[in-house]
């Protein structure tokens, strides 16, 4: 069972108990604004998402972590890795993504989980490179990317929604520098 502890967080695989708290996070339009077509997800769609993430863990040896507060055991969101098949021009690739419930923003949790995820990807799993894709206007996400020291590579557009995207990346040498 893959688990990572940071000073304040537990990053772990998904359990049935995560369904309701994650579906509450996925039901918030502010959280979902920059994800997919911006639609919120209901309980059934959230269950499908957890199943896809768990399948990715089984097939790839990495995936999106359930992020839990060590102090309280609350599920605060999903941070981790996925294969960005939705953006064929960057493939093959592994991307880092993050999504926290709104009440957990502004406390440094996303950056703490993302930093641990990069270490997991590049040092533990031995991936060559991790990319990130940011939608133009998602300043909170861009702030996390800046703090992770990911390199801004180039701009492109979303294949389905025509929104402007900025591609970022980091490899092991850059990560360790
Ligand atoms: C993107 C997202 C995860 C960023 O979350 P966040 O909480 O703003 O990010 P961080 O963890 O970096 O925390 C930000 C602030 O917490 C503050 N903070 C408070 N206590 C802190 C602590 N103990 N340690 C570090 N930072 C702390 C910092 O001031 C920091 O802001 P700064 O970098 O300007 O100084 C969040 O906005 C989100 O879930 N958005 C919706 C989903 C989304 O758009 N995802 C991206 C597409 S995949």
mmCIF file with all atom_site columns, N, CA and C in Angstrom, residues 6 35 46 66 69 96 103 105-107 115 117 125 129 151 162:
data_model
loop_
_atom_site.group_PDB
_atom_site.id
_atom_site.type_symbol
_atom_site.label_atom_id
_atom_site.label_alt_id
_atom_site.label_comp_id
_atom_site.label_asym_id
_atom_site.label_entity_id
_atom_site.label_seq_id
_atom_site.pdbx_PDB_ins_code
_atom_site.Cartn_x
_atom_site.Cartn_y
_atom_site.Cartn_z
_atom_site.occupancy
_atom_site.B_iso_or_equiv
_atom_site.pdbx_formal_charge
_atom_site.auth_seq_id
_atom_site.auth_comp_id
_atom_site.auth_asym_id
_atom_site.auth_atom_id
_atom_site.pdbx_PDB_model_num
ATOM 1  N N  . UNK A 1 6   ? 3.611   13.682 5.118   1.00 0.00 ? 6   UNK A N  1
ATOM 2  C CA . UNK A 1 6   ? 4.312   14.967 5.121   1.00 0.00 ? 6   UNK A CA 1
ATOM 3  C C  . UNK A 1 6   ? 4.076   15.546 6.524   1.00 0.00 ? 6   UNK A C  1
ATOM 4  N N  . UNK A 1 35  ? -11.396 22.460 -14.272 1.00 0.00 ? 35  UNK A N  1
ATOM 5  C CA . UNK A 1 35  ? -11.184 21.029 -14.497 1.00 0.00 ? 35  UNK A CA 1
ATOM 6  C C  . UNK A 1 35  ? -12.188 20.526 -15.543 1.00 0.00 ? 35  UNK A C  1
ATOM 7  N N  . UNK A 1 46  ? -18.403 10.816 -9.210  1.00 0.00 ? 46  UNK A N  1
ATOM 8  C CA . UNK A 1 46  ? -17.242 10.780 -8.313  1.00 0.00 ? 46  UNK A CA 1
ATOM 9  C C  . UNK A 1 46  ? -16.790 9.338  -8.090  1.00 0.00 ? 46  UNK A C  1
ATOM 10 N N  . UNK A 1 66  ? -5.457  10.167 -2.432  1.00 0.00 ? 66  UNK A N  1
ATOM 11 C CA . UNK A 1 66  ? -6.402  10.778 -1.497  1.00 0.00 ? 66  UNK A CA 1
ATOM 12 C C  . UNK A 1 66  ? -5.548  11.527 -0.482  1.00 0.00 ? 66  UNK A C  1
ATOM 13 N N  . UNK A 1 69  ? -5.913  15.065 6.174   1.00 0.00 ? 69  UNK A N  1
ATOM 14 C CA . UNK A 1 69  ? -5.239  15.829 7.226   1.00 0.00 ? 69  UNK A CA 1
ATOM 15 C C  . UNK A 1 69  ? -4.841  14.879 8.339   1.00 0.00 ? 69  UNK A C  1
ATOM 16 N N  . UNK A 1 96  ? 1.132   16.076 -13.120 1.00 0.00 ? 96  UNK A N  1
ATOM 17 C CA . UNK A 1 96  ? 0.749   16.256 -11.726 1.00 0.00 ? 96  UNK A CA 1
ATOM 18 C C  . UNK A 1 96  ? -0.481  17.172 -11.686 1.00 0.00 ? 96  UNK A C  1
ATOM 19 N N  . UNK A 1 103 ? -12.555 24.964 1.489   1.00 0.00 ? 103 UNK A N  1
ATOM 20 C CA . UNK A 1 103 ? -12.240 25.383 2.859   1.00 0.00 ? 103 UNK A CA 1
ATOM 21 C C  . UNK A 1 103 ? -10.803 25.034 3.244   1.00 0.00 ? 103 UNK A C  1
ATOM 22 N N  . UNK A 1 105 ? -8.188  25.671 1.060   1.00 0.00 ? 105 UNK A N  1
ATOM 23 C CA . UNK A 1 105 ? -7.280  26.502 0.278   1.00 0.00 ? 105 UNK A CA 1
ATOM 24 C C  . UNK A 1 105 ? -6.589  27.507 1.207   1.00 0.00 ? 105 UNK A C  1
ATOM 25 N N  . UNK A 1 106 ? -5.438  28.010 0.736   1.00 0.00 ? 106 UNK A N  1
ATOM 26 C CA . UNK A 1 106 ? -4.763  29.100 1.439   1.00 0.00 ? 106 UNK A CA 1
ATOM 27 C C  . UNK A 1 106 ? -4.056  28.670 2.705   1.00 0.00 ? 106 UNK A C  1
ATOM 28 N N  . UNK A 1 107 ? -3.773  27.384 2.840   1.00 0.00 ? 107 UNK A N  1
ATOM 29 C CA . UNK A 1 107 ? -3.078  26.898 4.044   1.00 0.00 ? 107 UNK A CA 1
ATOM 30 C C  . UNK A 1 107 ? -1.795  26.134 3.698   1.00 0.00 ? 107 UNK A C  1
ATOM 31 N N  . UNK A 1 115 ? 4.613   18.775 -3.524  1.00 0.00 ? 115 UNK A N  1
ATOM 32 C CA . UNK A 1 115 ? 6.061   18.566 -3.341  1.00 0.00 ? 115 UNK A CA 1
ATOM 33 C C  . UNK A 1 115 ? 6.341   17.082 -3.058  1.00 0.00 ? 115 UNK A C  1
ATOM 34 N N  . UNK A 1 117 ? 4.473   14.611 -3.920  1.00 0.00 ? 117 UNK A N  1
ATOM 35 C CA . UNK A 1 117 ? 4.146   13.853 -5.131  1.00 0.00 ? 117 UNK A CA 1
ATOM 36 C C  . UNK A 1 117 ? 5.298   13.895 -6.128  1.00 0.00 ? 117 UNK A C  1
ATOM 37 N N  . UNK A 1 125 ? 9.436   6.487  -7.884  1.00 0.00 ? 125 UNK A N  1
ATOM 38 C CA . UNK A 1 125 ? 8.996   5.735  -9.074  1.00 0.00 ? 125 UNK A CA 1
ATOM 39 C C  . UNK A 1 125 ? 9.984   5.834  -10.232 1.00 0.00 ? 125 UNK A C  1
ATOM 40 N N  . UNK A 1 129 ? 10.372  12.481 -16.007 1.00 0.00 ? 129 UNK A N  1
ATOM 41 C CA . UNK A 1 129 ? 9.918   13.862 -16.116 1.00 0.00 ? 129 UNK A CA 1
ATOM 42 C C  . UNK A 1 129 ? 8.461   13.912 -15.678 1.00 0.00 ? 129 UNK A C  1
ATOM 43 N N  . UNK A 1 151 ? 9.300   24.283 -14.696 1.00 0.00 ? 151 UNK A N  1
ATOM 44 C CA . UNK A 1 151 ? 9.674   25.179 -15.794 1.00 0.00 ? 151 UNK A CA 1
ATOM 45 C C  . UNK A 1 151 ? 8.489   25.405 -16.719 1.00 0.00 ? 151 UNK A C  1
ATOM 46 N N  . UNK A 1 162 ? -10.815 24.541 -26.441 1.00 0.00 ? 162 UNK A N  1
ATOM 47 C CA . UNK A 1 162 ? -10.157 25.705 -27.055 1.00 0.00 ? 162 UNK A CA 1
ATOM 48 C C  . UNK A 1 162 ? -9.644  26.719 -26.045 1.00 0.00 ? 162 UNK A C  1
#
